């Protein structure tokens, strides 16, 4: 591996014009493809195998034209102070709005509040239900604009009007904070390298990689039903790892220059050693992202595969374009320890010969491994305590900021009709095999009325064939509550009993039931996913480190950091700690996708630091250093770079905390705090402490396994032979000259 990458790095350095041309051509091709591709809406959302999805599919068959999974909107009206919605003027304004809404080309139906019993008991609040032919993700902007205009016309008539439902689903805004994250990354790179030019290379290559990845996703969006949300994860992960991988190679290049190597040889050795670490780190990220497909949620699978493709591009760019750019830079890239003149280069160091911070820290840890290990484990354990109270759910309009019309509509409906009205359940009764379908429908309705937490049960509404009916159930509790979830399970349990007696099938669906099913599906998939990802990466790290205990320590450390990060997420978003600082307006259940998402993304990123830091230790150990000294050597060369990489990644992820969408905000915070825990506590404290305690045993590998494993030579042992051969060839050329 190291020898092949060494030759690749030297080739890219020499043929830099050709390499640069290839990447510019790929970026151009992807950009042209994205610009000329047909516009694609957001990806369709389906959850195969869940009861809620089965009910939707059944409704499509038995109620053609009903658009069971179509977008919905509730236009909520509130009368002025001292008036009622039944007053003549207010009634006229509402009916005019209903008429405007019904004229939309994508509108399937609009329910008049006065004929559909949609006026509150005190008469101050009413709502009109709008049903669309397509899902909220596929709804045209013109339909959304028409909805907003109709609401505004009613406001102009003196009513308070708010709009809820998924018809106004919008792409979340991240504001300027994402740009600030990139700016912080630039500052960290300048400080790390002491050179504006060297700092610019990782940013440039990361932007090119993300540009190619996101443009390719856009170009294929229509054909593969990828949608606009698919590129969010790809850009987030691609930018973070793209900067990190380039940072690793540029840093190693400067270290090789400091040892007196020629620039082409230094580029080759940088790609051969740090590049090997980049390849295996990238593989762990790809495994984690592609592994999301085991959850069997198509949208999540597409997001994972698209992000994995962007990571693969980041690896290839780091291995080829970085050495090409180093060739263009020439002597303007200084050896490690030297700064450019613009940033103070040429001055005498304040403390010549003094070990750097990484060396001093590693020496301290090696002297006090037990104390550092206990402190690190106890600290992460304390941070993980809130995770024991983790409650999972999917966000609804009740979790939106109070400034949004969706949230205000949610609050008005709760005020006028009760909290459960925001999440009605749709019960579908399939009585096609029943001798008396009407009796089956009636029996289901009566049984549901007798359950706890039920406020309203509408009469069964059968289809034209009379073999299938829908029943709407309004709970007494809000959609995201545990009480509503218990009601869904209670209806399904009753349905199972009724099915045996009446030869009918009872299914519960609707947005609330779908959210419950998705959460359950994600929970069920978490352990298999964790086993798959950690297992495959464990095997990969055995090959990389030729050790059993080092990969085991890496996996256990990752679990510690993920649990601590989940604890922090619970404390902020569920308990409300520091919620004002994070601009969290509404606390509630943690997004059900969060644990599995964090496991996938954080594991891949954590292995970046593990591979880069520990391969340098492995390299020193293989070259003859004692285990404790190898730990110090690894930190002397790698601590500064890993610290910079972690700060950059935290800055990029923190940029998403400024999003207007609570889900994106939670993802940004969770990933940022997980990187902090993993990089600075696990990799920089617990890892060296464990390795110091294990000594030579850390690198133990059974002989039979050693013979069976391929030798990938990540530590670059084969480069000594390669360099010697190059040296002899140089001597022969000199003699011939």
XYZ file of C-alpha atoms in Angstrom:
737
model
C 0.000 0.000 0.000
C 2.626 2.544 1.108
C 4.884 1.788 -1.873
C 2.044 2.115 -4.378
C 0.880 5.395 -2.862
C 4.481 6.641 -2.729
C 4.767 6.146 -6.491
C 1.335 7.726 -7.004
C 2.350 10.793 -4.989
C 5.585 11.241 -6.946
C 3.737 10.774 -10.241
C 1.137 13.392 -9.293
C 3.923 15.767 -8.217
C 5.722 15.385 -11.574
C 2.597 15.314 -13.771
C 0.822 18.088 -11.876
C -0.541 19.773 -15.012
C -2.217 16.541 -16.093
C -3.630 15.823 -12.593
C -4.961 19.355 -12.160
C -6.546 19.208 -15.617
C -8.338 15.941 -14.763
C -9.896 17.347 -11.579
C -10.875 20.633 -13.196
C -12.447 18.662 -16.058
C -14.392 16.480 -13.607
C -15.612 19.545 -11.715
C -16.677 21.172 -14.990
C -18.403 18.010 -16.191
C -20.289 17.627 -12.910
C -21.241 21.320 -12.958
C -22.550 21.119 -16.526
C -24.468 17.955 -15.647
C -26.044 19.648 -12.633
C -26.967 22.741 -14.641
C -28.517 20.791 -17.522
C -30.270 18.094 -15.447
C -34.045 18.350 -15.052
C -35.155 19.955 -11.815
C -35.994 17.440 -9.129
C -38.202 17.920 -6.127
C -37.441 16.512 -2.731
C -37.236 12.754 -2.560
C -40.390 10.772 -1.875
C -40.699 9.400 1.640
C -41.678 5.812 2.336
C -40.970 3.387 5.153
C -41.238 -0.169 3.784
C -42.475 -2.825 6.164
C -44.233 -0.552 8.668
C -47.944 -0.808 9.431
C -48.484 2.876 8.671
C -46.951 2.433 5.198
C -49.024 -0.695 4.529
C -52.142 1.316 5.376
C -51.119 4.103 2.981
C -50.540 1.550 0.221
C -53.933 -0.041 0.899
C -55.679 3.346 0.747
C -54.080 4.021 -2.634
C -55.621 0.774 -3.940
C -59.071 0.965 -2.316
C -59.596 4.757 -2.418
C -58.231 5.801 -5.837
C -57.764 9.544 -6.052
C -57.755 9.950 -2.279
C -54.002 10.761 -2.248
C -53.540 9.142 1.148
C -49.920 10.224 1.386
C -50.575 13.622 -0.195
C -49.630 16.854 1.520
C -52.065 18.399 3.955
C -52.588 21.912 5.245
C -54.791 23.298 7.944
C -55.681 26.945 7.541
C -56.616 28.026 11.071
C -58.800 31.110 11.599
C -59.335 33.018 14.844
C -62.004 35.683 15.198
C -61.122 39.174 16.463
C -61.635 39.908 20.142
C -65.341 39.855 21.059
C -66.396 38.207 17.778
C -67.112 34.636 16.717
C -66.247 32.706 13.587
C -69.985 32.183 12.989
C -70.580 35.906 12.499
C -71.692 36.711 8.948
C -68.643 38.789 7.956
C -66.167 36.252 9.300
C -68.047 33.374 7.693
C -67.960 35.161 4.333
C -64.194 35.764 4.611
C -63.565 32.072 5.425
C -65.707 30.799 2.545
C -63.957 33.152 0.136
C -60.632 31.697 1.312
C -61.918 28.143 0.881
C -62.980 28.955 -2.676
C -59.529 30.374 -3.467
C -57.816 27.291 -2.045
C -60.012 24.892 -4.050
C -58.911 26.459 -7.353
C -55.337 25.106 -7.099
C -54.298 22.555 -9.741
C -52.655 20.255 -7.162
C -55.484 20.514 -4.628
C -57.475 17.297 -4.162
C -60.090 18.664 -1.745
C -60.848 21.488 0.696
C -63.186 20.977 3.662
C -65.435 23.919 4.564
C -65.266 24.511 8.349
C -69.006 25.188 8.565
C -70.095 21.971 6.884
C -67.361 19.796 8.398
C -67.939 20.692 12.056
C -64.538 22.383 12.252
C -65.486 25.253 14.549
C -64.447 25.195 18.209
C -67.115 24.977 20.929
C -66.673 28.597 21.978
C -66.907 29.655 18.324
C -63.657 31.645 18.244
C -61.488 29.253 16.200
C -62.142 27.359 12.965
C -60.022 25.565 10.419
C -60.188 24.493 6.792
C -58.461 21.223 5.824
C -56.695 21.207 2.456
C -55.670 17.920 0.840
C -53.198 17.842 -2.058
C -52.671 15.240 -4.776
C -48.892 15.029 -4.187
C -46.727 14.775 -1.082
C -45.335 17.815 0.689
C -41.895 17.046 -0.718
C -43.247 17.088 -4.290
C -45.556 20.102 -3.954
C -44.861 22.901 -6.435
C -43.835 26.333 -5.173
C -46.844 27.832 -6.953
C -49.201 25.778 -4.751
C -47.379 26.910 -1.607
C -47.565 30.526 -2.772
C -51.299 30.203 -3.454
C -51.788 28.834 0.070
C -49.925 31.774 1.596
C -51.819 34.313 -0.545
C -55.208 32.870 0.444
C -54.227 33.093 4.117
C -53.096 36.690 3.649
C -56.420 37.652 2.035
C -58.240 36.350 5.133
C -55.869 38.347 7.355
C -56.686 41.455 5.357
C -60.344 40.804 6.228
C -59.466 41.141 9.932
C -59.001 37.504 10.965
C -55.959 35.925 12.604
C -54.839 33.230 10.163
C -52.053 30.656 10.503
C -51.179 27.647 8.329
C -50.043 24.248 9.650
C -49.362 20.869 8.096
C -46.622 19.560 5.839
C -47.650 21.564 2.760
C -45.367 24.439 3.783
C -42.332 22.248 4.445
C -39.339 24.338 3.477
C -35.605 23.761 3.146
C -34.067 24.786 6.479
C -31.905 27.870 6.565
C -28.473 27.710 8.178
C -27.767 31.414 7.905
C -24.252 32.823 8.059
C -23.029 30.434 10.755
C -21.999 27.792 8.180
C -19.786 30.380 6.479
C -18.347 31.258 9.887
C -17.455 27.577 10.342
C -15.439 27.596 7.120
C -13.776 30.862 8.163
C -12.758 29.306 11.495
C -11.329 26.347 9.577
C -9.245 28.743 7.481
C -7.857 30.489 10.569
C -6.961 27.151 12.202
C -5.158 26.018 9.047
C -3.137 29.236 8.876
C -2.117 28.861 12.524
C -1.250 25.184 12.018
C 0.897 25.665 8.936
C 2.136 29.200 9.484
C 1.533 29.767 5.773
C -1.424 31.170 3.854
C -0.566 29.062 0.799
C -0.319 25.757 2.700
C -3.519 26.608 4.570
C -5.341 27.271 1.314
C -4.652 23.837 -0.192
C -6.939 21.816 2.146
C -9.739 24.361 1.750
C -9.380 24.437 -2.037
C -9.329 20.669 -2.479
C -12.215 20.168 -0.017
C -14.359 22.698 -1.890
C -13.524 21.044 -5.229
C -14.392 17.610 -3.816
C -17.690 18.803 -2.351
C -18.417 20.658 -5.595
C -17.963 17.489 -7.639
C -19.954 15.389 -5.163
C -22.900 17.758 -4.740
C -23.022 18.590 -8.462
C -23.094 14.875 -9.282
C -25.932 14.369 -6.803
C -27.837 17.257 -8.411
C -27.231 15.852 -11.892
C -28.548 12.418 -10.866
C -31.317 13.677 -8.574
C -34.162 13.295 -11.053
C -33.067 9.909 -12.397
C -32.394 8.360 -8.976
C -35.040 10.250 -6.961
C -32.341 11.708 -4.730
C -33.960 15.056 -3.994
C -32.561 18.218 -2.465
C -32.166 16.857 1.065
C -29.707 14.177 -0.055
C -26.900 16.670 -0.603
C -27.066 18.046 2.974
C -25.205 15.154 4.594
C -22.838 14.855 1.607
C -21.757 18.495 1.843
C -21.424 18.386 5.650
C -19.274 15.238 5.761
C -17.447 15.888 2.492
C -16.271 19.321 3.596
C -15.108 18.095 7.011
C -13.172 15.020 5.844
C -11.892 16.767 2.711
C -10.152 19.393 4.824
C -8.876 16.788 7.293
C -7.407 14.405 4.716
C -5.594 17.175 2.881
C -4.379 18.551 6.212
C -2.849 15.174 7.119
C -0.888 14.917 3.852
C 0.317 18.541 3.734
C 1.460 18.258 7.344
C 3.421 15.055 6.628
C 4.948 16.669 3.533
C 6.278 19.554 5.626
C 7.625 17.066 8.195
C 9.471 15.194 5.443
C 10.946 18.475 4.173
C 12.145 19.219 7.701
C 14.098 15.941 7.613
C 15.968 17.189 4.543
C 14.219 15.264 1.765
C 13.861 16.545 -1.774
C 10.400 17.926 -2.544
C 9.303 15.192 -4.948
C 10.464 12.468 -2.581
C 8.803 14.283 0.340
C 5.512 14.399 -1.590
C 5.785 10.700 -2.377
C 6.539 9.767 1.225
C 3.731 11.990 2.510
C 1.226 10.226 0.268
C 2.764 6.821 1.044
C 2.493 7.221 4.830
C -0.181 9.808 5.706
C -1.973 8.833 2.489
C -2.214 5.224 3.696
C -3.845 6.482 6.878
C -6.211 8.593 4.771
C -7.219 5.573 2.669
C -8.128 3.448 5.684
C -9.738 6.338 7.541
C -11.826 7.011 4.435
C -12.784 3.341 4.229
C -14.138 3.399 7.784
C -16.248 6.472 6.970
C -17.554 4.835 3.788
C -18.415 1.632 5.677
C -20.307 3.633 8.293
C -22.271 5.642 5.711
C -23.093 2.785 3.333
C -24.071 0.714 6.370
C -27.041 3.051 6.884
C -28.781 0.950 4.233
C -29.422 -1.795 6.845
C -32.095 0.466 8.367
C -34.138 -0.035 5.164
C -35.355 3.546 4.944
C -34.804 4.499 1.279
C -34.182 8.190 1.952
C -31.564 7.402 4.612
C -29.908 4.838 2.345
C -29.610 7.344 -0.495
C -28.201 10.000 1.834
C -25.606 7.559 3.163
C -24.491 6.325 -0.262
C -24.307 9.875 -1.666
C -22.214 11.024 1.310
C -19.977 7.947 0.982
C -19.351 8.830 -2.660
C -18.335 12.355 -1.657
C -15.931 10.916 0.950
C -14.382 8.648 -1.701
C -13.840 11.705 -3.909
C -12.205 13.502 -0.956
C -9.766 10.583 -0.524
C -8.833 10.534 -4.229
C -8.328 14.305 -4.306
C -6.114 14.177 -1.217
C -3.947 11.443 -2.779
C -3.519 13.100 -6.185
C -4.391 16.785 -6.254
C -2.568 17.692 -3.021
C 0.847 16.449 -4.293
C 0.132 18.192 -7.613
C -0.538 21.484 -5.814
C 2.601 20.971 -3.721
C 4.495 20.689 -6.996
C 3.076 24.014 -8.147
C 3.923 25.668 -4.816
C 7.574 24.637 -4.882
C 9.713 26.351 -2.274
C 6.858 28.534 -1.090
C 5.756 25.637 1.159
C 8.105 25.703 4.137
C 9.332 22.694 6.155
C 7.616 21.963 9.469
C 8.526 24.528 12.102
C 9.069 27.341 9.622
C 6.597 30.116 8.909
C 6.178 32.297 5.884
C 7.656 35.811 6.127
C 4.140 37.285 6.093
C 3.333 35.415 9.321
C 6.600 36.067 11.114
C 8.941 33.634 9.408
C 12.669 34.131 9.758
C 12.527 35.146 13.412
C 14.506 33.214 16.014
C 12.287 30.871 18.055
C 11.526 31.999 21.608
C 12.380 28.610 23.129
C 14.826 26.772 20.811
C 14.965 23.036 21.371
C 11.883 22.996 23.605
C 9.556 20.023 22.997
C 6.232 20.935 21.437
C 2.938 20.772 23.306
C 2.069 17.319 21.928
C 5.357 15.886 23.202
C 4.922 17.434 26.641
C 1.333 16.212 26.944
C 2.149 12.653 25.818
C 5.108 12.510 28.232
C 2.770 13.525 31.063
C 0.194 10.879 30.102
C 2.875 8.172 29.868
C 4.036 9.085 33.396
C 0.475 9.193 34.850
C -1.561 6.768 32.693
C -3.892 5.488 35.429
C -4.916 8.954 36.624
C -5.508 10.218 33.065
C -7.461 7.086 32.113
C -9.720 7.249 35.179
C -10.333 10.973 34.773
C -11.207 10.589 31.088
C -13.524 7.610 31.568
C -15.291 9.140 34.585
C -15.726 12.467 32.781
C -17.300 10.840 29.718
C -19.374 8.592 31.978
C -20.775 11.620 33.786
C -21.596 13.310 30.475
C -23.382 10.132 29.335
C -25.712 9.969 32.376
C -28.539 12.002 30.723
C -28.606 9.440 27.887
C -30.360 7.056 30.324
C -33.412 9.363 30.070
C -33.354 9.425 26.260
C -36.802 9.782 24.697
C -37.038 9.387 20.949
C -39.525 10.835 18.494
C -39.801 12.729 15.230
C -40.318 16.498 15.129
C -43.745 17.939 14.332
C -45.109 21.476 14.104
C -45.048 21.676 17.905
C -41.241 21.656 17.823
C -41.041 24.550 15.360
C -39.913 28.003 16.533
C -42.770 30.186 17.814
C -42.021 32.660 15.035
C -43.284 30.226 12.360
C -46.855 30.077 11.114
C -46.823 26.269 11.512
C -46.144 26.558 15.228
C -48.756 29.283 15.712
C -51.334 27.167 13.853
C -50.417 24.219 16.091
C -50.983 26.329 19.212
C -54.309 27.718 17.928
C -55.630 24.203 17.203
C -54.535 23.048 20.660
C -56.349 26.030 22.174
C -59.579 25.466 20.261
C -59.797 21.671 19.948
C -57.262 20.127 22.373
C -53.608 19.048 21.949
C -54.446 15.708 20.308
C -56.167 17.440 17.427
C -52.753 18.206 15.901
C -52.042 14.522 15.436
C -55.210 12.596 14.542
C -54.901 8.890 13.880
C -56.379 7.289 10.782
C -57.644 3.762 11.318
C -58.093 1.742 8.119
C -60.397 -1.284 8.286
C -59.950 -3.822 5.483
C -63.110 -5.968 5.560
C -62.769 -7.461 2.101
C -62.740 -10.988 3.561
C -65.552 -10.330 6.041
C -69.113 -11.598 5.641
C -70.501 -8.372 7.149
C -68.174 -5.389 6.456
C -70.562 -2.828 8.012
C -70.657 -4.758 11.273
C -66.864 -4.938 11.258
C -66.608 -1.162 10.755
C -69.052 -0.502 13.572
C -67.302 -2.945 15.903
C -63.911 -1.260 15.365
C -65.350 2.188 16.076
C -67.041 1.037 19.292
C -63.921 -0.718 20.563
C -61.772 2.376 19.959
C -64.261 4.618 21.814
C -63.719 2.531 24.905
C -59.961 3.110 24.994
C -58.217 5.621 27.265
C -56.987 8.946 25.853
C -59.601 9.012 23.066
C -61.531 12.265 22.592
C -63.322 11.753 19.280
C -64.008 8.814 16.958
C -65.630 9.689 13.641
C -68.124 7.330 11.962
C -66.593 4.897 9.478
C -66.273 6.266 5.921
C -66.365 3.300 3.491
C -65.137 3.291 -0.104
C -67.378 2.767 -3.133
C -66.961 -1.013 -2.985
C -67.939 -1.003 0.678
C -65.097 -3.340 1.666
C -62.727 -0.790 3.247
C -63.359 2.158 5.575
C -61.431 4.872 7.345
C -62.046 6.040 10.920
C -60.443 9.187 12.342
C -59.426 9.080 16.000
C -58.473 12.236 17.907
C -56.320 11.550 21.009
C -56.427 13.622 24.172
C -52.621 14.070 24.226
C -50.215 15.826 21.883
C -48.765 13.858 18.933
C -45.217 13.477 20.306
C -46.254 12.260 23.759
C -45.756 8.753 25.134
C -49.499 8.619 25.886
C -50.360 8.944 22.189
C -47.850 6.223 21.352
C -49.519 3.958 23.908
C -52.886 4.672 22.281
C -51.568 3.634 18.845
C -50.350 0.324 20.292
C -53.643 -0.156 22.131
C -55.661 0.305 18.907
C -53.412 -2.175 17.124
C -53.816 -4.700 19.933
C -57.601 -4.318 19.754
C -57.414 -4.630 15.992
C -55.639 -7.971 16.285
C -58.474 -9.321 18.475
C -61.184 -7.946 16.158
C -59.451 -9.397 13.101
C -59.857 -12.942 14.408
C -63.559 -12.430 15.152
C -64.644 -10.512 12.025
C -62.133 -11.663 9.368
C -61.038 -8.060 8.847
C -57.708 -6.234 9.159
C -57.256 -3.096 11.241
C -54.315 -0.775 10.430
C -53.357 2.525 12.080
C -51.709 5.234 9.985
C -51.432 9.007 9.692
C -48.409 11.225 10.323
C -48.378 10.491 14.065
C -48.507 6.717 13.588
C -45.891 6.960 10.837
C -43.549 8.841 13.185
C -44.017 6.155 15.836
C -43.296 3.379 13.331
C -40.188 5.139 12.010
C -38.855 5.578 15.542
C -39.439 1.901 16.281
C -37.789 0.846 13.024
C -34.720 2.950 13.800
C -34.529 1.564 17.335
C -34.728 -2.010 16.063
C -31.988 -1.360 13.491
C -29.543 0.321 15.891
C -27.892 -2.800 17.333
C -27.539 -4.669 13.992
C -26.150 -1.496 12.441
C -23.724 -0.963 15.310
C -22.549 -4.576 15.066
C -22.090 -4.338 11.296
C -20.203 -1.046 11.263
C -18.027 -1.654 14.311
C -17.397 -5.254 13.266
C -16.242 -4.412 9.746
C -14.154 -1.481 10.941
C -12.658 -3.665 13.693
C -11.475 -6.159 11.077
C -10.129 -3.329 8.933
C -8.193 -1.849 11.861
C -6.703 -5.251 12.695
C -5.225 -5.222 9.187
C -4.006 -1.633 9.576
C -2.453 -1.914 13.055
C -1.677 -5.667 13.050
C -3.022 -5.800 16.583
C -6.130 -7.049 18.372
C -6.130 -4.786 21.416
C -5.619 -1.474 19.578
C -8.785 -1.875 17.417
C -10.700 -3.096 20.490
C -9.607 -0.014 22.412
C -10.590 2.172 19.448
C -14.107 0.694 19.330
C -14.686 0.962 23.087
C -13.441 4.547 23.095
C -15.846 5.380 20.293
C -18.786 3.964 22.254
C -17.789 6.140 25.214
C -17.695 9.297 23.117
C -21.025 8.548 21.383
C -22.800 7.875 24.688
C -21.388 11.089 26.154
C -22.484 13.027 23.058
C -26.009 11.560 23.271
C -26.075 12.573 26.932
C -25.200 16.148 25.948
C -27.939 16.148 23.289
C -30.515 14.963 25.858
C -29.379 17.617 28.353
C -29.777 20.463 25.832
C -32.683 19.446 23.597
C -34.754 17.301 25.980
C -33.989 18.765 29.401
C -33.401 22.333 28.230
C -29.927 22.932 29.687
C -28.233 25.848 27.861
C -31.272 25.968 25.574
C -31.126 29.780 25.470
C -27.508 29.698 24.332
C -28.368 27.192 21.578
C -31.570 29.073 20.657
C -33.677 25.982 21.375
C -37.206 27.354 21.767
C -38.999 24.069 22.416
C -37.624 21.036 24.250
C -38.991 17.570 23.609
C -38.027 14.084 22.459
C -34.700 13.657 20.686
C -35.039 12.982 16.966
C -35.340 9.220 16.567
C -32.788 9.214 13.754
C -30.151 10.811 16.008
C -28.601 7.714 17.685
C -28.137 5.711 14.498
C -27.026 8.813 12.613
C -24.428 9.666 15.247
C -23.165 6.091 15.361
C -22.602 6.108 11.601
C -21.078 9.527 11.132
C -19.122 9.859 14.386
C -17.637 6.381 14.117
C -16.224 7.132 10.703
C -14.845 10.494 11.782
C -13.431 9.137 15.061
C -11.468 6.545 13.160
C -9.810 9.377 11.211
C -8.048 10.510 14.357
C -7.400 6.977 15.538
C -5.801 5.901 12.281
C -3.710 9.023 11.804
C -2.460 9.255 15.401
C -1.890 5.567 16.099
C -0.337 4.729 12.717
C 2.383 7.249 13.560
C 2.903 5.433 16.871
C 2.903 2.091 15.062
C 5.428 3.463 12.580
C 7.775 4.540 15.404
C 7.360 1.180 17.180
C 8.068 -0.831 14.011
C 11.191 1.262 13.440
C 12.590 0.227 16.825
C 11.315 2.619 19.475
C 10.061 1.416 22.872
C 6.235 1.375 23.242
C 6.138 4.364 25.620
C 8.529 6.353 23.445
C 6.483 5.463 20.348
C 3.437 7.042 22.011
C 5.388 10.264 22.574
C 6.715 10.211 18.994
C 3.216 9.763 17.612
C 2.043 12.796 19.558
C 5.077 14.872 18.620
C 4.236 14.482 14.945
C 0.464 14.047 15.069
C -1.073 15.899 18.033
C -0.976 19.338 16.406
C -2.529 18.040 13.201
C -5.249 16.004 14.948
C -6.072 18.987 17.163
C -6.370 21.237 14.117
C -8.484 18.632 12.289
C -10.839 18.293 15.262
C -11.242 22.048 15.672
C -11.975 22.373 11.952
C -14.563 19.601 12.043
C -16.200 21.115 15.120
C -16.323 24.499 13.388
C -17.956 23.014 10.275
C -20.566 21.087 12.271
C -21.219 23.986 14.642
C -22.223 26.023 11.608
C -25.404 23.943 11.421
C -26.403 24.912 14.984
C -27.582 28.224 13.552
C -30.187 26.463 11.383
C -33.835 27.440 11.670
C -34.771 23.728 11.667
C -34.556 21.978 15.048
C -33.535 18.674 13.452
C -30.556 20.222 11.630
C -29.636 22.195 14.748
C -29.615 18.978 16.793
C -27.462 17.157 14.231
C -24.943 20.007 14.137
C -24.657 20.176 17.930
C -24.511 16.399 18.363
C -21.737 15.933 15.804
C -19.715 18.899 17.088
C -19.804 17.766 20.724
C -19.096 14.150 19.708
C -15.968 15.240 17.818
C -14.866 17.230 20.879
C -15.295 14.252 23.210
C -13.692 11.767 20.835
C -10.728 13.850 19.681
C -9.726 15.588 22.890
C -10.714 13.080 25.572
C -10.690 9.653 23.918
C -7.922 9.956 21.291
C -5.722 12.539 23.040
C -6.044 11.218 26.624
C -7.559 7.751 26.952
C -5.749 6.253 23.933
C -2.180 7.176 24.999
C -2.972 6.176 28.603
C -4.193 2.718 27.532
C -1.233 2.208 25.178
C 1.191 3.237 27.918
C -0.371 0.699 30.292
C -0.400 -2.092 27.715
C 3.174 -1.568 26.518
C 4.279 -4.225 23.999
C 1.033 -6.133 24.568
C -0.792 -3.390 22.653
C 0.820 -4.650 19.436
C 0.227 -8.334 20.112
C -1.210 -10.406 17.282
C -1.548 -14.211 17.206
C 1.015 -15.743 14.849
C -1.598 -17.605 12.839
C -3.541 -14.370 12.309
C -0.340 -12.494 11.449
C 0.342 -15.017 8.674
C -3.233 -14.858 7.408
C -3.534 -11.063 7.227
C -2.327 -9.156 4.152
C 0.590 -6.801 4.800
C -0.684 -3.362 3.791
C 2.421 -1.564 5.171
C 0.627 1.526 6.453
C 3.685 2.531 8.466
C 5.797 2.813 5.295
C 8.451 0.184 6.042
C 8.666 -0.618 2.329
C 9.553 2.989 1.557
C 13.032 2.451 2.982
C 13.761 -0.064 0.232
C 12.130 2.214 -2.336
C 14.214 5.206 -1.209
C 17.392 3.114 -1.280
C 16.639 2.004 -4.823
C 15.984 5.604 -5.849
C 19.272 6.615 -4.219
C 21.269 3.956 -6.091
C 19.594 4.980 -9.355
C 20.590 8.592 -8.636
C 24.206 7.561 -8.028
C 24.320 5.681 -11.348
C 22.916 8.702 -13.178
C 25.548 10.893 -11.513
C 28.373 8.519 -12.568
C 27.082 8.408 -16.162
C 26.994 12.197 -16.192
